[in-house]
Amino acid sequence: LGRFGDVRLDATLIDGGLTVEQFGARGERGEVSGSLSYTPVNGDYRLEAEVDGERFLFAAPDRTPEQIEAAPRFDIESRLTGVGTTVHGLLDSLDGLLIMFGSPGVVPTTSGWLANMITGDFMYQELTTVNPFVKQQDSVRMECAVVLLNANSGRLSGDPLLVLQTERLNLFVNGKIDLSTEAMDIDINTQQRKGLGISIGEMLNPY
């Protein structure tokens, strides 16, 4: 994850419950801060988490310094709750929201970074179907990206869920993801950017 400094943690553990009043860290991959609690409630455990990130970097450990410098950075806001004593239980009951704003940057296509960042291999397949030359490119210039996820009892949805703008393409993803069954119902629409001159704000405005 890279080196982090200026680490801050204010936490208590009482009667089997963990409460982190605040945490934070700053490093070469950005800044993260927030609070969380995982406490017993009626024979179960309830998770409440608020996590924010500024200029956060998603990049594989094998990326070169030049690739890291050119990569997009993300501002992140999340407010999540869940009930359960296992990861599966927490995901099955997850409520809340996740918002991410991505800055311009260069994304390596050879590492599958673009596909794995949010929605899996189908996105990369979609991009290469619309623009087969992506397969011949070592990287794609991302102008901006916005992720808008709502969680309701373990079901993620977004309308749009993702808006991605590259130097040649506007991509809109609407759909639903069931975290319990891992089933997805995804609708992807694309627009060639040549001559459009559409900004990310204009693309999100109808929603």
mmCIF file of C-alpha atoms in Angstrom:
data_model
loop_
_atom_site.group_PDB
_atom_site.id
_atom_site.type_symbol
_atom_site.label_atom_id
_atom_site.label_comp_id
_atom_site.label_asym_id
_atom_site.label_seq_id
_atom_site.Cartn_x
_atom_site.Cartn_y
_atom_site.Cartn_z
ATOM 1 C CA LEU A 1 0.000 0.000 0.000
ATOM 2 C CA GLY A 2 3.005 2.291 0.127
ATOM 3 C CA ARG A 3 4.442 4.278 2.998
ATOM 4 C CA PHE A 4 2.141 6.263 5.267
ATOM 5 C CA GLY A 5 3.117 8.847 7.863
ATOM 6 C CA ASP A 6 1.335 11.154 10.272
ATOM 7 C CA VAL A 7 -0.792 8.218 11.469
ATOM 8 C CA ARG A 8 -3.559 9.130 13.931
ATOM 9 C CA LEU A 9 -5.701 6.678 15.912
ATOM 10 C CA ASP A 10 -8.098 7.262 18.794
ATOM 11 C CA ALA A 11 -9.777 3.982 19.732
ATOM 12 C CA THR A 12 -11.317 2.164 22.692
ATOM 13 C CA LEU A 13 -12.180 -1.506 23.285
ATOM 14 C CA ILE A 14 -14.890 -1.990 25.898
ATOM 15 C CA ASP A 15 -17.081 -5.041 26.603
ATOM 16 C CA GLY A 16 -16.224 -6.651 23.287
ATOM 17 C CA GLY A 17 -16.956 -3.548 21.245
ATOM 18 C CA LEU A 18 -14.440 -1.536 19.252
ATOM 19 C CA THR A 19 -14.936 2.186 18.762
ATOM 20 C CA VAL A 20 -12.533 4.242 16.674
ATOM 21 C CA GLU A 21 -13.409 7.853 17.299
ATOM 22 C CA GLN A 22 -11.031 8.972 14.591
ATOM 23 C CA PHE A 23 -8.237 7.619 12.440
ATOM 24 C CA GLY A 24 -6.118 9.071 9.697
ATOM 25 C CA ALA A 25 -2.932 8.627 7.724
ATOM 26 C CA ARG A 26 -1.126 10.511 4.996
ATOM 27 C CA GLY A 27 1.372 9.065 2.533
ATOM 28 C CA GLU A 28 2.539 8.707 -1.032
ATOM 29 C CA ARG A 29 -0.746 7.051 -2.002
ATOM 30 C CA GLY A 30 -2.898 9.850 -0.606
ATOM 31 C CA GLU A 31 -4.716 10.628 2.595
ATOM 32 C CA VAL A 32 -7.374 8.614 4.411
ATOM 33 C CA SER A 33 -9.423 9.535 7.491
ATOM 34 C CA GLY A 34 -12.627 8.593 9.235
ATOM 35 C CA SER A 35 -14.255 6.804 12.147
ATOM 36 C CA LEU A 36 -15.822 3.406 12.763
ATOM 37 C CA SER A 37 -17.416 1.236 15.409
ATOM 38 C CA TYR A 38 -18.045 -2.497 15.667
ATOM 39 C CA THR A 39 -20.180 -3.105 18.719
ATOM 40 C CA PRO A 40 -22.476 -5.839 20.093
ATOM 41 C CA VAL A 41 -26.197 -5.255 19.550
ATOM 42 C CA ASN A 42 -28.920 -7.768 20.490
ATOM 43 C CA GLY A 43 -26.633 -10.793 20.204
ATOM 44 C CA ASP A 44 -25.039 -9.608 16.958
ATOM 45 C CA TYR A 45 -22.459 -7.011 15.955
ATOM 46 C CA ARG A 46 -23.132 -3.748 14.148
ATOM 47 C CA LEU A 47 -20.589 -1.971 11.978
ATOM 48 C CA GLU A 48 -20.773 1.768 11.360
ATOM 49 C CA ALA A 49 -18.031 3.323 9.254
ATOM 50 C CA GLU A 50 -17.270 6.714 7.743
ATOM 51 C CA VAL A 51 -14.171 6.682 5.554
ATOM 52 C CA ASP A 52 -12.942 9.535 3.368
ATOM 53 C CA GLY A 53 -9.940 9.674 1.075
ATOM 54 C CA GLU A 54 -8.170 12.511 -0.704
ATOM 55 C CA ARG A 55 -6.019 12.065 -3.794
ATOM 56 C CA PHE A 56 -5.967 8.317 -3.177
ATOM 57 C CA LEU A 57 -3.998 6.172 -5.594
ATOM 58 C CA PHE A 58 -5.082 2.746 -6.871
ATOM 59 C CA ALA A 59 -2.025 1.154 -8.478
ATOM 60 C CA ALA A 60 -0.407 -2.267 -8.483
ATOM 61 C CA PRO A 61 2.829 -2.653 -6.481
ATOM 62 C CA ASP A 62 4.804 -3.347 -9.664
ATOM 63 C CA ARG A 63 4.006 0.031 -11.218
ATOM 64 C CA THR A 64 7.023 2.175 -12.046
ATOM 65 C CA PRO A 65 7.517 5.600 -10.430
ATOM 66 C CA GLU A 66 6.636 7.187 -13.776
ATOM 67 C CA GLN A 67 3.358 5.226 -13.994
ATOM 68 C CA ILE A 68 2.458 6.105 -10.412
ATOM 69 C CA GLU A 69 3.143 9.780 -11.066
ATOM 70 C CA ALA A 70 0.882 9.721 -14.150
ATOM 71 C CA ALA A 71 -1.931 7.668 -12.562
ATOM 72 C CA PRO A 72 -5.304 9.229 -11.673
ATOM 73 C CA ARG A 73 -6.066 10.084 -8.052
ATOM 74 C CA PHE A 74 -9.415 9.640 -6.330
ATOM 75 C CA ASP A 75 -11.373 11.566 -3.728
ATOM 76 C CA ILE A 76 -13.544 9.117 -1.785
ATOM 77 C CA GLU A 77 -16.524 9.494 0.512
ATOM 78 C CA SER A 78 -18.212 6.497 2.141
ATOM 79 C CA ARG A 79 -20.881 6.056 4.812
ATOM 80 C CA LEU A 80 -21.598 2.377 5.496
ATOM 81 C CA THR A 81 -23.411 0.255 8.067
ATOM 82 C CA GLY A 82 -23.917 -3.484 8.417
ATOM 83 C CA VAL A 83 -24.776 -6.212 10.901
ATOM 84 C CA GLY A 84 -22.952 -9.525 11.247
ATOM 85 C CA THR A 85 -20.066 -11.451 12.741
ATOM 86 C CA THR A 86 -18.595 -12.505 9.381
ATOM 87 C CA VAL A 87 -17.592 -10.644 6.229
ATOM 88 C CA HIS A 88 -20.418 -12.369 4.346
ATOM 89 C CA GLY A 89 -22.938 -11.285 6.981
ATOM 90 C CA LEU A 90 -21.749 -7.689 6.877
ATOM 91 C CA LEU A 91 -21.904 -7.573 3.078
ATOM 92 C CA ASP A 92 -25.348 -9.195 3.026
ATOM 93 C CA SER A 93 -26.734 -6.418 5.268
ATOM 94 C CA LEU A 94 -24.693 -3.496 3.955
ATOM 95 C CA ASP A 95 -26.391 -0.094 3.781
ATOM 96 C CA GLY A 96 -24.979 3.293 2.834
ATOM 97 C CA LEU A 97 -23.190 5.020 0.001
ATOM 98 C CA LEU A 98 -19.848 5.249 -1.749
ATOM 99 C CA ILE A 99 -18.836 8.217 -3.914
ATOM 100 C CA MET A 100 -15.559 8.486 -5.824
ATOM 101 C CA PHE A 101 -14.251 11.255 -8.070
ATOM 102 C CA GLY A 102 -11.249 10.457 -10.253
ATOM 103 C CA SER A 103 -8.823 13.030 -11.614
ATOM 104 C CA PRO A 104 -7.208 12.904 -15.076
ATOM 105 C CA GLY A 105 -4.469 10.320 -15.429
ATOM 106 C CA VAL A 106 -2.951 7.512 -17.447
ATOM 107 C CA VAL A 107 -4.165 3.957 -16.765
ATOM 108 C CA PRO A 108 -2.104 0.912 -17.870
ATOM 109 C CA THR A 109 -4.249 -1.490 -19.901
ATOM 110 C CA THR A 110 -1.799 -4.381 -19.693
ATOM 111 C CA SER A 111 -2.282 -4.795 -15.934
ATOM 112 C CA GLY A 112 -6.070 -4.944 -16.062
ATOM 113 C CA TRP A 113 -6.096 -1.974 -13.643
ATOM 114 C CA LEU A 114 -8.987 -0.292 -15.378
ATOM 115 C CA ALA A 115 -11.056 -3.456 -15.250
ATOM 116 C CA ASN A 116 -10.267 -4.425 -11.679
ATOM 117 C CA MET A 117 -10.619 -0.936 -10.196
ATOM 118 C CA ILE A 118 -14.393 -1.022 -9.961
ATOM 119 C CA THR A 119 -16.423 -3.473 -11.957
ATOM 120 C CA GLY A 120 -14.336 -6.379 -13.189
ATOM 121 C CA ASP A 121 -13.220 -7.789 -16.517
ATOM 122 C CA PHE A 122 -16.443 -7.013 -18.388
ATOM 123 C CA MET A 123 -15.556 -3.304 -18.508
ATOM 124 C CA TYR A 124 -12.257 -3.994 -20.209
ATOM 125 C CA GLN A 125 -14.055 -6.255 -22.704
ATOM 126 C CA GLU A 126 -16.564 -3.481 -23.382
ATOM 127 C CA LEU A 127 -13.839 -0.929 -23.997
ATOM 128 C CA THR A 128 -11.985 -3.226 -26.379
ATOM 129 C CA THR A 129 -15.219 -4.038 -28.213
ATOM 130 C CA VAL A 130 -16.023 -0.367 -28.761
ATOM 131 C CA ASN A 131 -12.408 0.509 -29.489
ATOM 132 C CA PRO A 132 -10.333 -2.578 -30.503
ATOM 133 C CA PHE A 133 -7.175 -0.437 -30.593
ATOM 134 C CA VAL A 134 -7.215 -0.415 -26.780
ATOM 135 C CA LYS A 135 -5.735 -3.933 -26.919
ATOM 136 C CA GLN A 136 -2.780 -2.533 -28.846
ATOM 137 C CA GLN A 137 -2.201 0.307 -26.382
ATOM 138 C CA ASP A 138 -0.083 0.093 -23.248
ATOM 139 C CA SER A 139 -2.245 2.708 -21.541
ATOM 140 C CA VAL A 140 -5.454 4.714 -21.775
ATOM 141 C CA ARG A 141 -5.796 8.394 -20.908
ATOM 142 C CA MET A 142 -8.622 8.780 -18.387
ATOM 143 C CA GLU A 143 -10.011 12.317 -18.286
ATOM 144 C CA CYS A 144 -12.250 11.750 -15.253
ATOM 145 C CA ALA A 145 -14.403 9.162 -13.503
ATOM 146 C CA VAL A 146 -17.291 9.271 -11.044
ATOM 147 C CA VAL A 147 -18.613 6.315 -9.028
ATOM 148 C CA LEU A 148 -22.001 6.651 -7.317
ATOM 149 C CA LEU A 149 -22.949 3.537 -5.329
ATOM 150 C CA ASN A 150 -25.938 3.133 -3.042
ATOM 151 C CA ALA A 151 -26.121 0.070 -0.778
ATOM 152 C CA ASN A 152 -29.432 -1.259 0.522
ATOM 153 C CA SER A 153 -29.446 -4.576 2.437
ATOM 154 C CA GLY A 154 -26.430 -5.846 0.534
ATOM 155 C CA ARG A 155 -27.655 -4.708 -2.890
ATOM 156 C CA LEU A 156 -25.571 -2.104 -4.678
ATOM 157 C CA SER A 157 -27.173 0.117 -7.293
ATOM 158 C CA GLY A 158 -26.407 3.219 -9.271
ATOM 159 C CA ASP A 159 -28.133 5.212 -11.983
ATOM 160 C CA PRO A 160 -25.528 5.870 -13.100
ATOM 161 C CA LEU A 161 -23.265 3.581 -11.122
ATOM 162 C CA LEU A 162 -20.206 4.766 -13.030
ATOM 163 C CA VAL A 163 -19.393 7.494 -15.520
ATOM 164 C CA LEU A 164 -15.980 7.214 -17.145
ATOM 165 C CA GLN A 165 -14.496 9.606 -19.672
ATOM 166 C CA THR A 166 -11.385 8.681 -21.647
ATOM 167 C CA GLU A 167 -9.729 10.677 -24.383
ATOM 168 C CA ARG A 168 -11.882 8.907 -26.998
ATOM 169 C CA LEU A 169 -14.918 7.554 -25.171
ATOM 170 C CA ASN A 170 -17.692 8.394 -22.711
ATOM 171 C CA LEU A 171 -18.877 5.318 -20.817
ATOM 172 C CA PHE A 172 -22.036 5.103 -18.658
ATOM 173 C CA VAL A 173 -22.725 2.124 -16.398
ATOM 174 C CA ASN A 174 -26.115 1.588 -14.752
ATOM 175 C CA GLY A 175 -26.990 -1.487 -12.784
ATOM 176 C CA LYS A 176 -27.328 -3.555 -9.649
ATOM 177 C CA ILE A 177 -24.945 -5.875 -7.809
ATOM 178 C CA ASP A 178 -26.066 -8.377 -5.161
ATOM 179 C CA LEU A 179 -23.184 -8.765 -2.698
ATOM 180 C CA SER A 180 -24.734 -11.916 -1.218
ATOM 181 C CA THR A 181 -25.012 -13.884 -4.466
ATOM 182 C CA GLU A 182 -22.474 -11.842 -6.510
ATOM 183 C CA ALA A 183 -25.129 -11.566 -9.236
ATOM 184 C CA MET A 184 -24.914 -8.485 -11.462
ATOM 185 C CA ASP A 185 -27.401 -6.766 -13.732
ATOM 186 C CA ILE A 186 -25.354 -4.207 -15.637
ATOM 187 C CA ASP A 187 -26.209 -1.934 -18.551
ATOM 188 C CA ILE A 188 -23.299 -0.235 -20.343
ATOM 189 C CA ASN A 189 -23.706 2.604 -22.825
ATOM 190 C CA THR A 190 -20.912 4.324 -24.705
ATOM 191 C CA GLN A 191 -20.438 7.477 -26.759
ATOM 192 C CA GLN A 192 -17.554 8.333 -29.018
ATOM 193 C CA ARG A 193 -16.112 11.636 -27.802
ATOM 194 C CA LYS A 194 -14.968 13.028 -31.132
ATOM 195 C CA GLY A 195 -16.639 16.382 -31.610
ATOM 196 C CA LEU A 196 -18.858 16.076 -28.524
ATOM 197 C CA GLY A 197 -17.066 18.327 -26.067
ATOM 198 C CA ILE A 198 -19.145 17.045 -23.150
ATOM 199 C CA SER A 199 -17.908 17.634 -19.602
ATOM 200 C CA ILE A 200 -18.354 15.225 -16.697
ATOM 201 C CA GLY A 201 -20.751 17.683 -15.038
ATOM 202 C CA GLU A 202 -22.974 17.760 -18.121
ATOM 203 C CA MET A 203 -22.984 13.979 -18.270
ATOM 204 C CA LEU A 204 -24.110 13.674 -14.632
ATOM 205 C CA ASN A 205 -26.598 16.550 -14.732
ATOM 206 C CA PRO A 206 -29.613 14.463 -15.928
ATOM 207 C CA TYR A 207 -29.169 12.197 -12.900
#
